[in-house]
mmCIF file of C-alpha atoms in Angstrom:
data_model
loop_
_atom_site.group_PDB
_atom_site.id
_atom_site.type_symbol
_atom_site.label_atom_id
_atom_site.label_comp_id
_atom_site.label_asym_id
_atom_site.label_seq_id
_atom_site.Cartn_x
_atom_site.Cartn_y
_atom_site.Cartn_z
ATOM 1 C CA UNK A 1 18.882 -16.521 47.152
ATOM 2 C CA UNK A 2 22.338 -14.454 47.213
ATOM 3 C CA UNK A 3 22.430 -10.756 47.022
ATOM 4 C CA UNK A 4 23.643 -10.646 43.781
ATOM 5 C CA UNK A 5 21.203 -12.628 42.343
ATOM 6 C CA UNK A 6 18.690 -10.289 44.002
ATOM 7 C CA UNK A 7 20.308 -7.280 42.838
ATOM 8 C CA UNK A 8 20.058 -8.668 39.307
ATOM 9 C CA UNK A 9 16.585 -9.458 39.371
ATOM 10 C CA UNK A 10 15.879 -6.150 40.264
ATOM 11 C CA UNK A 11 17.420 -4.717 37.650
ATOM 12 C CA UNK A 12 16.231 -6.734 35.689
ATOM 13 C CA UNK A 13 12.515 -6.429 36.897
ATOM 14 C CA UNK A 14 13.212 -2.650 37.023
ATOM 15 C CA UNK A 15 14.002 -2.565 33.330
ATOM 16 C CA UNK A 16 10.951 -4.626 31.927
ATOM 17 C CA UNK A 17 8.887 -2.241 33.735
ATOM 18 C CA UNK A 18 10.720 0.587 32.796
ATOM 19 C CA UNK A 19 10.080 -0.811 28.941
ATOM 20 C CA UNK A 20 6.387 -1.345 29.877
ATOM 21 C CA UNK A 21 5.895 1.806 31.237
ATOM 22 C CA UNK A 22 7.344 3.350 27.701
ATOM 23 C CA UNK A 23 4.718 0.871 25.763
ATOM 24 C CA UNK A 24 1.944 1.492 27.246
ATOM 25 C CA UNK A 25 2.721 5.345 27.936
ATOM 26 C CA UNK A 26 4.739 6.439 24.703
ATOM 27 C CA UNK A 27 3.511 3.922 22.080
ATOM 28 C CA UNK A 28 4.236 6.962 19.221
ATOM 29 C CA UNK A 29 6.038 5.201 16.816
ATOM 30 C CA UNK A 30 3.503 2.494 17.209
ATOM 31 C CA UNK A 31 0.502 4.175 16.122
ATOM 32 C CA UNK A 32 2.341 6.609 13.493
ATOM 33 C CA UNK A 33 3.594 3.022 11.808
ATOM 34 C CA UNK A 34 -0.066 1.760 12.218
ATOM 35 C CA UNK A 35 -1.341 5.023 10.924
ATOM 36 C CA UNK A 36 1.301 4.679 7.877
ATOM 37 C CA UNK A 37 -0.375 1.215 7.187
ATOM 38 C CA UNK A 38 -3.844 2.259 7.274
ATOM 39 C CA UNK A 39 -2.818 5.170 4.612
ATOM 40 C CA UNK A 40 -0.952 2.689 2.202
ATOM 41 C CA UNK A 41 -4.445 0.087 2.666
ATOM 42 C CA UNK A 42 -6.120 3.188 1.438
ATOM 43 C CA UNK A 43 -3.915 3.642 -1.282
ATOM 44 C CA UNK A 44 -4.289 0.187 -2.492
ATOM 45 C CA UNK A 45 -8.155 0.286 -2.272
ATOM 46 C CA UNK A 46 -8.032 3.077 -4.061
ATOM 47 C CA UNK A 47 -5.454 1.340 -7.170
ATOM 48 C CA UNK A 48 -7.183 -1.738 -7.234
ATOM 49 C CA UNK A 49 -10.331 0.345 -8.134
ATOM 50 C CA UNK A 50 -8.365 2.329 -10.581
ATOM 51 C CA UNK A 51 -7.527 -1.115 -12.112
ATOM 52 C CA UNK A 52 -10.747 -2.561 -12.426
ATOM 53 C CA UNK A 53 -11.655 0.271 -14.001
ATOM 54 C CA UNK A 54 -8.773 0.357 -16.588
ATOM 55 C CA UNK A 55 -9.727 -3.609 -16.995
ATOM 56 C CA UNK A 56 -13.291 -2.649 -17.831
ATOM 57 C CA UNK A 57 -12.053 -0.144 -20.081
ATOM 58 C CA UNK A 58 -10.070 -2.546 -22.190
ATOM 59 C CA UNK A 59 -13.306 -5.321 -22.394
ATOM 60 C CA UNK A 60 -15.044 -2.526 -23.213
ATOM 61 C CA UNK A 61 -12.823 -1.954 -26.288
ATOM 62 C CA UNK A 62 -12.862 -5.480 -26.834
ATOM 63 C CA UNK A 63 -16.410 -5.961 -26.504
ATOM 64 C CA UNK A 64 -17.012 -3.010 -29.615
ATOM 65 C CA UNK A 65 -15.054 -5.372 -31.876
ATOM 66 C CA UNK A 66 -11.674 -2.949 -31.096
ATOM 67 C CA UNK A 67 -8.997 -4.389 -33.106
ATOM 68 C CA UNK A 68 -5.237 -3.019 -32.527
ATOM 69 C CA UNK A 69 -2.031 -4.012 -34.417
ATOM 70 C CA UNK A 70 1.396 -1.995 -34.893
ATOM 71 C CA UNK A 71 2.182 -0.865 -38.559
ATOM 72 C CA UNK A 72 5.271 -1.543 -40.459
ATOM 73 C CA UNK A 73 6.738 1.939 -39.676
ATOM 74 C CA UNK A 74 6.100 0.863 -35.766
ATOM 75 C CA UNK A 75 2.853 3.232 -35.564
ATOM 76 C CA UNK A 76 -0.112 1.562 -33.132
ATOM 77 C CA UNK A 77 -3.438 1.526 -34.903
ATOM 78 C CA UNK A 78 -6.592 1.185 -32.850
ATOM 79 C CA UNK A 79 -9.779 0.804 -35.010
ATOM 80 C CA UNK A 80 -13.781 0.094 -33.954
ATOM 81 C CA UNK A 81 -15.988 -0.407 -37.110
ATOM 82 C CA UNK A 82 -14.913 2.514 -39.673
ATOM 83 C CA UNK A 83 -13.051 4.585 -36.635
ATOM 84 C CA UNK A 84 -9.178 5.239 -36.838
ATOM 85 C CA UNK A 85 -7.244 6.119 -34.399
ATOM 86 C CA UNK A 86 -3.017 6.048 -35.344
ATOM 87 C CA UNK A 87 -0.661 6.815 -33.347
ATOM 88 C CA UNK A 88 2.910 7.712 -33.508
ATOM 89 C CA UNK A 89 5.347 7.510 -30.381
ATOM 90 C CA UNK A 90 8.516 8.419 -29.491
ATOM 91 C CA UNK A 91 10.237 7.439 -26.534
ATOM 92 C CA UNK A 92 7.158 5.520 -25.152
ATOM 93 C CA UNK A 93 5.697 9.041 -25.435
ATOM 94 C CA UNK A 94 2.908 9.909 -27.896
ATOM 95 C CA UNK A 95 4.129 12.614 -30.455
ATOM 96 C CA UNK A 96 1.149 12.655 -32.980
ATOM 97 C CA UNK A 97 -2.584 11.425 -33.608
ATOM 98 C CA UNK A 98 -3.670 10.639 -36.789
ATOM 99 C CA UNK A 99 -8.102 10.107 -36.868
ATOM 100 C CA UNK A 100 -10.086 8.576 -39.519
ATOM 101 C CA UNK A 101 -13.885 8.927 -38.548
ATOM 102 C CA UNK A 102 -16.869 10.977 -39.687
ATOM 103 C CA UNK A 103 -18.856 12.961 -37.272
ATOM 104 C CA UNK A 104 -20.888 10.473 -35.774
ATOM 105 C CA UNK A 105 -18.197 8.499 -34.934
ATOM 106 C CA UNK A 106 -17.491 10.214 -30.978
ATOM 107 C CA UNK A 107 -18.495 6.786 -29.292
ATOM 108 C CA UNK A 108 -15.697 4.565 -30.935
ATOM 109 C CA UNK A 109 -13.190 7.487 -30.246
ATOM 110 C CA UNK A 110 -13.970 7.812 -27.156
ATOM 111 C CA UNK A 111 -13.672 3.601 -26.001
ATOM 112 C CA UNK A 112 -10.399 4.029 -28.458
ATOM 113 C CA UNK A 113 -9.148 6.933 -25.970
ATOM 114 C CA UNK A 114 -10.025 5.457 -22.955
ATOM 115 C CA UNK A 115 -8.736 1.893 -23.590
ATOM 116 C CA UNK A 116 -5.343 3.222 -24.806
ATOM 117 C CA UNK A 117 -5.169 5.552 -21.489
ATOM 118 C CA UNK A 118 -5.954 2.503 -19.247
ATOM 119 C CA UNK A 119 -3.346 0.424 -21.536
ATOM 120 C CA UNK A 120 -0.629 3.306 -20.604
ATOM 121 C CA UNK A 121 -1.688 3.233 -16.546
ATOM 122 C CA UNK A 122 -1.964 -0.854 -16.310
ATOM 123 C CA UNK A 123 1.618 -1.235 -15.690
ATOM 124 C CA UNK A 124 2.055 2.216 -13.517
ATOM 125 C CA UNK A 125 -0.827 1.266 -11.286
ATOM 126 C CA UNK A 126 0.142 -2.667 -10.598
ATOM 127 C CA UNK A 127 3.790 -1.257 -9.766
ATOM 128 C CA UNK A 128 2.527 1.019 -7.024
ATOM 129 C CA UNK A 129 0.307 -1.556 -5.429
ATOM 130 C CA UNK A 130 3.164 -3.991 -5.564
ATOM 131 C CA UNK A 131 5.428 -0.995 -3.980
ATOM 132 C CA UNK A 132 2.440 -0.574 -2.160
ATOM 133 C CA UNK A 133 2.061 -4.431 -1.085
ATOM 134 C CA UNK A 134 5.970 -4.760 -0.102
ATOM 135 C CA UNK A 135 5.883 -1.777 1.919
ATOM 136 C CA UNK A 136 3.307 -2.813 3.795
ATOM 137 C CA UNK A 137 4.814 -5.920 4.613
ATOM 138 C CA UNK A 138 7.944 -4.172 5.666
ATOM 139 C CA UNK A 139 6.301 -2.265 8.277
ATOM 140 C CA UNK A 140 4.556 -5.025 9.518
ATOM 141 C CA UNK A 141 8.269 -6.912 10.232
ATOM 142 C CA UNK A 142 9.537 -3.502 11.806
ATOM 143 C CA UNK A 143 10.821 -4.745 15.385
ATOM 144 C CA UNK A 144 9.107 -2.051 16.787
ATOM 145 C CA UNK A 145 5.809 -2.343 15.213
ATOM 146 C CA UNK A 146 5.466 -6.115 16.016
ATOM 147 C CA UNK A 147 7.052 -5.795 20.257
ATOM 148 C CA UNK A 148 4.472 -2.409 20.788
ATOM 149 C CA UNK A 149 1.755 -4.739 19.732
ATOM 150 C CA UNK A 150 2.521 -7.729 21.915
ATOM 151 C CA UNK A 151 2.860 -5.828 24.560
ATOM 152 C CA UNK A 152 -0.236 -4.171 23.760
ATOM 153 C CA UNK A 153 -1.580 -7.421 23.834
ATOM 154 C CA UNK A 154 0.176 -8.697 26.638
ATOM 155 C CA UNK A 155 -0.958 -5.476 28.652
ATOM 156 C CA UNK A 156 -4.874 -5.867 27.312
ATOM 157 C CA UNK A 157 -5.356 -9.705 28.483
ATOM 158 C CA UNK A 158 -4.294 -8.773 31.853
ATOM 159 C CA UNK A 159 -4.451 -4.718 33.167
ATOM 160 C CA UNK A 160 -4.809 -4.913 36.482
ATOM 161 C CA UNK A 161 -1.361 -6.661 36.826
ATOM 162 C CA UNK A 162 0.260 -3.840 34.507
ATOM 163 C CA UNK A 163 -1.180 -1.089 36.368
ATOM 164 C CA UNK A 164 0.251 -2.914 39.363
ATOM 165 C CA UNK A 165 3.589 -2.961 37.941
ATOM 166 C CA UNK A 166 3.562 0.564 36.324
ATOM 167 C CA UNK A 167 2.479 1.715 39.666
ATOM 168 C CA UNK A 168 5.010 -0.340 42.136
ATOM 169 C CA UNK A 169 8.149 0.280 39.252
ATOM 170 C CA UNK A 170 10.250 3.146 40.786
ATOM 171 C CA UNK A 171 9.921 1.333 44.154
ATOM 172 C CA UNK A 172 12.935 -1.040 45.249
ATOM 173 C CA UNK A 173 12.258 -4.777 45.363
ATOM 174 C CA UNK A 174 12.984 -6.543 48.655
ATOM 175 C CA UNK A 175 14.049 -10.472 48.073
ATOM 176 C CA UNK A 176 14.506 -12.158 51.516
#
């Protein structure tokens, strides 16, 4: 083998360990991307249960014989047996609430409320787990993320080799 050749797999040797030595000692940006991941699978736990509850919410409604339809003048009317519930929006915004129901009647205005709240958070909460979702998926491309975890794995299936290396890097390499 020529010098050259020598001198180049050196340097070459040199840097891998070098890089090895900065995985397996550094590995920051590694965990804070793993800890950013474990977060946003939180997150999405935590919307898909906020969905399911919205869902049941809505069958709920359903299940009391709700019945909804928009008026002429474009007001939403949400009704359950001889309960009323009108409403007129602006801007996608509520701006007034018009009731029809006689005392007893807290139970229907309640499922009304509730159904029309998880009607108005459906679409909110399945864009933040989709955010959420493709995010996630980002991270999980990031160069970084995916080479500190191969060589993570790389440096788990065999350790007494890398603490070899680690240890032997900063000496020179003799090729006769």
């Amino acid at each position: 083998m020529s010098s050259s050749n020598a001198d180049m797999i050196s340097k070459r040797r040199f840097k891998l360990t070098k890089e090895i030595r900065k995985a397996t000692l550094s590995g920051s940006e590694y965990y804070e991307l793993k800890r950013v991941l474990e977060t946003l699978e939180l997150v999405e736990i935590d919307l898909n249960a906020l969905l399911v509850e919205n869902t049941n919410k809505i069958a709920k409604f359903n299940t009391n014989n709700g019945r909804y339809r928009v008026l002429e003048d474009g007001r939403h009317e949400f009704a359950i047996n001889d309960t009323v519930m009108i409403f007129t929006t602006e801007n996608g915004m509520i701006k007034y609430v018009e009731t029809k129901a006689n005392a007893k009647a807290r139970k229907e205005t309640d499922i009304i409320l509730e159904m029309l709240l998880a009607v108005i958070d459906r679409p909110i909460i399945q864009n933040e787990i989709k955010n959420i979702k493709d995010t996630k998926e980002r991270l999980r491309k990031h160069a970084s993320l995916r080479g500190y975890d191969e060589i993570r794995k790389m440096i788990r299936s065999d350790t007494l080799q890398t603490l070899i290396t680690i240890d032997n890097m900063d000496k020179p390499v003799v090729i006769e």
